[in-house]
Amino acid sequence: MPSDRIHLGVDEARALGERALRGIGYDAEEAQIIADHVIDAALCGYEYSGLAKILNIPEHPRFAQPRRPMTILRETEVSALYDGGNNNGMIAMYHAARAAIAKATARGIAVIGVSDSWMSGRSAYFVEMIARADLVAIHTASSGAAVAPYGGSGPVLGTNPIAFALPGADGPLVLDMGTSAFMGTDLALRVRLGTPLPEGVAIDRYGKPTQDAKEARDGALLPFGGHKGFGLGLIVQAFGLLGGAAAVGDNNDGYVFIAFRPDLLVPLADLQRELAALIARVKAVPPLPGFTEIRIPGEQSAKNRERLARDGLEIDRLVYDRLSAFAGVNAPSRAR
């Protein structure tokens, strides 16, 4: 293993994350919520959304601003709009997802919006959480300007992921996709480590293509798939308005959950049976040359979870040292 890589067991990685979060001011419950989120991302194979994401939190411009408890601005039996209280989004969306589960389980459907929150993490984490409660989930997350419109030379939209999940008999079917050609959290890690971007995903502040992560941060990411990704990104930004984004000054962060019981339309058992049959039909299609199998969205993440839960996680030494500094401990030599 290269000397700049650190190996950690999963429990060890979670403990380091929680200590680092406590070190930058989160209480025990908040630290556990965020650490569980980033560890799950790492287990799914997304190192940039794993422990490295904790380093982004105190660097965010809203981290230093006062936080307040989440409050409900508007509520019905099937809906709620929350003021996120300037809390980190991984905390606020966790509580919003739990509210969606409670309302949809009781009333059949729930629509939850959240404003005044930031850095919500992987949308898949939340919709999977809802689907494991035998509900269908849709989640949109709009954010600040980082992505250029199709044909544009500067940023105006967020990376704006949209996620779906359905409850399957063998686990949820999950689709979580950003509408940008490259993820903002991955960009932040590459800026930190000084590693280049792939071709065709970003422009600099002059509108010229770049693979330099710092130039892309100061310029813009591009939408994936040209005008189609731009269209999806625009719709997610508009859904952010439903989540109350415009209610908080110059804020673009707005989040929406839609959750419902499948038996509003079909019995859960029927959905699970037909969903398994659909996946089987898709998997049975003969692959083209150069492909070994047809892969279902979320399938590789599930395989990664099983493998990495057993084998442990690797992180960059820079990330490990910074987290150890947050935790207030001397980082021992961990290279192997």
Coordinates of C-alpha atoms in Angstrom, one line a residue:
M1 CA 0.0 0.0 0.0
P2 CA 1.4 3.4 -0.8
S3 CA 2.7 5.3 2.2
D4 CA 0.2 8.1 1.6
R5 CA -2.8 5.8 2.1
I6 CA -4.2 4.7 5.5
H7 CA -6.1 1.6 6.3
L8 CA -8.9 1.7 8.9
G9 CA -11.4 -0.9 10.2
V10 CA -15.0 0.3 9.8
D11 CA -15.5 0.7 13.6
E12 CA -12.2 2.5 13.8
A13 CA -13.1 4.8 10.9
R14 CA -16.5 5.6 12.5
A15 CA -14.9 6.4 15.9
L16 CA -12.4 8.7 14.2
G17 CA -15.1 10.5 12.3
E18 CA -17.2 10.9 15.5
R19 CA -14.2 12.3 17.5
A20 CA -13.4 14.7 14.7
L21 CA -17.0 16.0 14.6
R22 CA -17.1 16.4 18.3
G23 CA -13.8 18.3 18.0
I24 CA -15.4 20.9 15.7
G25 CA -18.4 21.4 17.8
Y26 CA -21.1 18.8 17.2
D27 CA -22.7 17.0 20.1
A28 CA -22.7 13.2 20.4
E29 CA -26.0 12.6 18.6
E30 CA -25.1 15.0 15.7
A31 CA -21.7 13.5 15.4
Q32 CA -23.2 10.0 15.2
I33 CA -25.7 11.0 12.5
I34 CA -23.0 12.6 10.3
A35 CA -20.4 9.8 10.9
D36 CA -23.0 7.1 10.0
H37 CA -23.7 9.0 6.8
V38 CA -20.1 9.4 5.6
I39 CA -19.1 5.9 6.7
D40 CA -22.0 4.5 4.6
A41 CA -20.8 6.6 1.7
A42 CA -17.3 5.2 2.1
L43 CA -18.6 1.6 2.3
C44 CA -20.6 2.2 -0.9
G45 CA -17.2 3.1 -2.6
Y46 CA -17.5 6.9 -2.6
E47 CA -14.3 7.9 -0.8
Y48 CA -14.8 11.6 -1.6
S49 CA -18.2 11.5 0.2
G50 CA -16.7 9.4 3.1
L51 CA -14.5 10.7 5.9
A52 CA -13.0 13.3 3.6
K53 CA -16.3 15.1 3.5
I54 CA -16.0 15.9 7.2
L55 CA -13.1 18.2 6.3
N56 CA -15.4 20.2 4.1
I57 CA -17.8 21.0 7.0
P58 CA -15.7 23.6 8.9
E59 CA -14.6 25.2 5.6
H60 CA -18.1 25.9 4.5
P61 CA -19.0 29.6 4.8
R62 CA -22.2 28.8 6.8
F63 CA -20.4 26.7 9.4
A64 CA -19.4 29.7 11.4
Q65 CA -22.9 31.2 11.4
P66 CA -25.2 30.5 14.4
R67 CA -27.2 27.3 14.4
R68 CA -30.8 26.9 15.7
P69 CA -33.0 23.9 16.4
M70 CA -35.1 22.8 13.4
T71 CA -38.6 24.2 13.5
I72 CA -41.8 23.6 11.5
L73 CA -42.9 26.6 9.4
R74 CA -46.0 25.0 7.9
E75 CA -47.6 21.6 8.5
T76 CA -50.6 19.5 7.5
E77 CA -51.4 15.8 8.2
V78 CA -49.4 14.9 5.0
S79 CA -46.8 17.7 4.8
A80 CA -44.3 19.8 6.6
L81 CA -42.0 22.7 5.7
Y82 CA -39.0 22.9 8.0
D83 CA -36.7 25.7 8.8
G84 CA -33.4 23.8 8.9
G85 CA -31.9 26.3 11.4
N86 CA -28.6 26.6 9.4
N87 CA -27.8 23.0 10.4
N88 CA -25.6 20.8 8.3
G89 CA -27.8 19.0 5.8
M90 CA -26.8 15.5 6.8
I91 CA -28.4 16.2 10.2
A92 CA -31.4 18.1 8.8
M93 CA -32.2 15.6 6.0
Y94 CA -31.9 12.7 8.5
H95 CA -34.7 14.3 10.6
A96 CA -36.7 15.3 7.6
A97 CA -36.5 11.7 6.2
R98 CA -37.7 10.4 9.5
A99 CA -40.6 12.9 9.4
A100 CA -41.5 11.7 5.9
I101 CA -41.5 8.1 7.1
A102 CA -43.8 8.9 10.0
K103 CA -46.3 10.9 8.0
A104 CA -46.4 8.5 5.0
T105 CA -46.7 5.4 7.2
A106 CA -49.6 7.0 9.1
R107 CA -51.4 8.9 6.2
G108 CA -50.2 7.1 3.1
I109 CA -48.2 10.0 1.6
A110 CA -45.9 12.8 2.8
V111 CA -44.3 15.9 1.3
I112 CA -41.5 17.4 3.3
G113 CA -39.5 20.5 2.5
V114 CA -36.4 21.9 4.2
S115 CA -34.9 25.3 3.9
D116 CA -31.9 27.0 5.6
S117 CA -29.6 23.9 5.6
W118 CA -26.4 23.1 3.7
M119 CA -24.2 20.1 2.5
S120 CA -26.8 17.4 2.7
G121 CA -24.6 14.5 1.6
R122 CA -25.7 11.5 -0.5
S123 CA -29.3 11.5 -1.4
A124 CA -29.3 7.7 -1.8
Y125 CA -28.7 7.4 2.0
F126 CA -32.1 9.1 2.7
V127 CA -34.2 7.5 0.0
E128 CA -32.9 4.1 0.9
M129 CA -33.7 4.8 4.6
I130 CA -37.3 5.6 3.5
A131 CA -37.6 2.6 1.2
R132 CA -36.5 0.3 4.0
A133 CA -39.6 1.4 5.8
D134 CA -41.6 -0.1 2.8
L135 CA -42.2 3.3 1.2
V136 CA -41.5 4.8 -2.2
A137 CA -39.2 7.8 -2.0
I138 CA -38.3 10.8 -4.2
H139 CA -35.8 13.4 -3.0
T140 CA -34.4 16.6 -4.7
A141 CA -31.7 18.8 -3.4
S142 CA -30.8 22.2 -4.9
S143 CA -27.7 24.2 -3.9
G144 CA -25.6 27.2 -4.7
A145 CA -24.2 28.1 -8.1
A146 CA -21.6 25.6 -9.2
V147 CA -22.8 24.3 -12.6
A148 CA -23.1 26.2 -15.9
P149 CA -26.3 26.0 -17.9
Y150 CA -26.0 24.2 -21.3
G151 CA -24.2 26.6 -23.6
G152 CA -23.3 29.0 -20.7
S153 CA -19.9 30.2 -19.6
G154 CA -20.5 30.5 -15.8
P155 CA -22.2 28.8 -12.9
V156 CA -25.9 29.3 -12.0
L157 CA -27.2 26.0 -10.8
G158 CA -26.2 23.6 -8.0
T159 CA -25.0 20.1 -8.7
N160 CA -28.6 19.3 -7.8
P161 CA -29.0 15.5 -7.3
I162 CA -32.3 13.7 -7.7
A163 CA -32.9 10.3 -6.1
F164 CA -35.6 7.6 -6.2
A165 CA -36.1 4.4 -4.2
L166 CA -38.6 1.6 -4.2
P167 CA -38.9 -1.1 -1.6
G168 CA -37.8 -4.4 -3.0
A169 CA -38.0 -7.9 -1.4
D170 CA -34.2 -8.1 -1.4
G171 CA -33.6 -4.5 -0.6
P172 CA -34.4 -1.1 -2.1
L173 CA -33.9 -0.3 -5.8
V174 CA -32.2 3.1 -5.6
L175 CA -31.2 5.6 -8.3
D176 CA -29.2 8.7 -7.1
M177 CA -27.8 10.9 -9.7
G178 CA -26.3 14.4 -9.8
T179 CA -27.3 16.6 -12.7
S180 CA -23.7 17.8 -13.1
A181 CA -21.1 16.0 -15.1
F182 CA -18.9 15.7 -12.0
M183 CA -19.8 15.8 -8.3
G184 CA -19.0 18.8 -6.2
T185 CA -17.7 16.8 -3.3
D186 CA -15.4 14.9 -5.5
L187 CA -14.2 18.2 -6.9
A188 CA -13.5 19.5 -3.3
L189 CA -11.3 16.4 -2.6
R190 CA -9.4 16.8 -5.8
V191 CA -8.7 20.5 -5.0
R192 CA -7.5 19.3 -1.6
L193 CA -5.2 16.6 -3.0
G194 CA -4.2 18.5 -6.2
T195 CA -5.4 15.8 -8.5
P196 CA -6.8 16.6 -12.0
L197 CA -10.4 16.2 -13.3
P198 CA -11.5 14.0 -16.2
E199 CA -11.8 15.8 -19.6
G200 CA -15.0 17.5 -20.5
V201 CA -16.6 18.0 -17.1
A202 CA -15.6 21.6 -16.2
I203 CA -14.6 25.1 -17.5
D204 CA -12.5 27.8 -15.9
R205 CA -13.7 31.3 -15.0
Y206 CA -13.1 32.3 -18.6
G207 CA -15.3 29.6 -20.0
K208 CA -12.5 27.5 -21.3
P209 CA -12.3 23.7 -20.7
T210 CA -10.1 22.7 -17.8
Q211 CA -8.9 19.6 -15.9
D212 CA -7.4 21.7 -13.1
A213 CA -9.6 21.2 -10.0
K214 CA -8.9 24.7 -8.6
E215 CA -9.7 26.4 -11.9
A216 CA -12.9 24.4 -12.1
R217 CA -13.8 25.4 -8.5
D218 CA -13.4 29.1 -9.6
G219 CA -15.2 28.4 -12.9
A220 CA -18.0 25.9 -13.3
L221 CA -18.9 22.3 -13.7
L222 CA -20.8 21.3 -16.7
P223 CA -24.2 19.6 -16.8
F224 CA -24.1 15.9 -17.6
G225 CA -25.6 14.9 -21.0
G226 CA -25.7 18.5 -22.3
H227 CA -29.2 20.0 -22.5
K228 CA -30.8 16.9 -20.8
G229 CA -28.7 17.2 -17.6
F230 CA -29.3 21.0 -17.7
G231 CA -33.0 20.5 -17.9
L232 CA -33.0 18.1 -14.9
G233 CA -30.8 20.4 -12.9
L234 CA -33.1 23.3 -13.6
I235 CA -36.2 21.3 -12.4
V236 CA -34.3 20.3 -9.2
Q237 CA -33.4 24.0 -8.6
A238 CA -37.1 24.8 -9.1
F239 CA -38.1 22.1 -6.6
G240 CA -35.8 23.8 -4.2
L241 CA -38.1 26.7 -4.2
L242 CA -40.9 24.4 -3.0
G243 CA -38.4 23.5 -0.2
G244 CA -38.3 27.1 0.8
A245 CA -34.9 28.0 -0.7
A246 CA -36.1 31.5 -1.6
A247 CA -37.3 32.2 2.0
V248 CA -33.7 32.5 3.3
G249 CA -32.1 35.6 1.8
D250 CA -29.7 34.8 -1.0
N251 CA -29.9 31.0 -0.3
N252 CA -30.2 28.4 -3.0
D253 CA -30.4 25.4 -0.8
G254 CA -33.9 23.8 -0.8
Y255 CA -34.8 20.2 -0.2
V256 CA -37.9 18.1 -0.9
F257 CA -38.9 14.6 0.0
I258 CA -42.0 12.8 -1.4
A259 CA -42.8 9.5 0.3
F260 CA -45.8 7.3 -0.1
R261 CA -47.0 3.8 0.6
P262 CA -47.1 1.7 -2.5
D263 CA -50.4 0.3 -1.5
L264 CA -52.0 3.6 -2.5
L265 CA -51.6 2.1 -6.0
V266 CA -50.6 -1.6 -5.7
P267 CA -50.1 -4.0 -2.8
L268 CA -46.6 -4.0 -1.5
A269 CA -46.1 -7.7 -2.1
D270 CA -47.2 -7.3 -5.8
L271 CA -44.8 -4.4 -6.3
Q272 CA -41.9 -6.4 -4.8
R273 CA -42.7 -9.4 -7.0
E274 CA -43.0 -7.4 -10.2
L275 CA -39.9 -5.3 -9.3
A276 CA -37.8 -8.5 -8.9
A277 CA -39.2 -9.7 -12.2
L278 CA -38.3 -6.4 -14.0
I279 CA -34.8 -6.5 -12.6
A280 CA -34.4 -10.1 -13.7
R281 CA -35.5 -9.2 -17.3
V282 CA -33.0 -6.4 -17.4
K283 CA -30.2 -8.6 -16.0
A284 CA -31.0 -11.3 -18.6
V285 CA -30.2 -9.1 -21.6
P286 CA -27.0 -10.4 -23.3
P287 CA -24.2 -7.8 -22.7
L288 CA -22.4 -6.2 -25.6
P289 CA -18.8 -6.9 -26.3
G290 CA -16.6 -5.3 -23.6
F291 CA -19.3 -5.7 -20.9
T292 CA -19.5 -8.6 -18.6
E293 CA -23.0 -8.0 -17.2
I294 CA -25.9 -5.6 -17.0
R295 CA -25.5 -3.7 -13.8
I296 CA -28.6 -2.3 -12.0
P297 CA -28.3 1.1 -10.3
G298 CA -27.1 0.7 -6.7
E299 CA -25.9 -2.9 -7.3
Q300 CA -22.2 -2.0 -7.2
S301 CA -22.7 0.0 -4.0
A302 CA -24.3 -3.0 -2.3
K303 CA -21.3 -5.2 -3.4
N304 CA -18.9 -2.6 -2.1
R305 CA -20.7 -2.4 1.2
E306 CA -20.3 -6.2 1.7
R307 CA -16.7 -6.2 0.7
L308 CA -15.5 -3.1 2.6
A309 CA -17.5 -3.9 5.7
R310 CA -15.2 -6.9 5.8
D311 CA -11.9 -5.5 4.5
G312 CA -12.0 -2.0 6.0
L313 CA -11.5 1.4 4.4
E314 CA -8.6 3.3 2.9
I315 CA -8.2 7.1 3.1
D316 CA -5.5 9.6 2.1
R317 CA -3.0 10.4 4.8
L318 CA -3.8 14.1 4.5
V319 CA -7.4 13.3 5.3
Y320 CA -6.4 11.1 8.2
D321 CA -4.0 13.7 9.7
R322 CA -6.6 16.5 9.4
L323 CA -9.3 14.4 11.1
S324 CA -6.9 13.4 13.9
A325 CA -6.2 17.1 14.4
F326 CA -9.9 17.9 14.6
A327 CA -10.2 15.1 17.1
G328 CA -7.4 16.6 19.2
V329 CA -5.2 13.5 19.1
N330 CA -1.7 12.9 17.7
A331 CA -2.0 10.9 14.6
P332 CA 0.1 7.7 14.9
S333 CA 1.9 6.2 11.9
R334 CA -0.7 4.1 10.2
A335 CA 0.8 3.5 6.8
R336 CA 1.0 -0.1 5.7

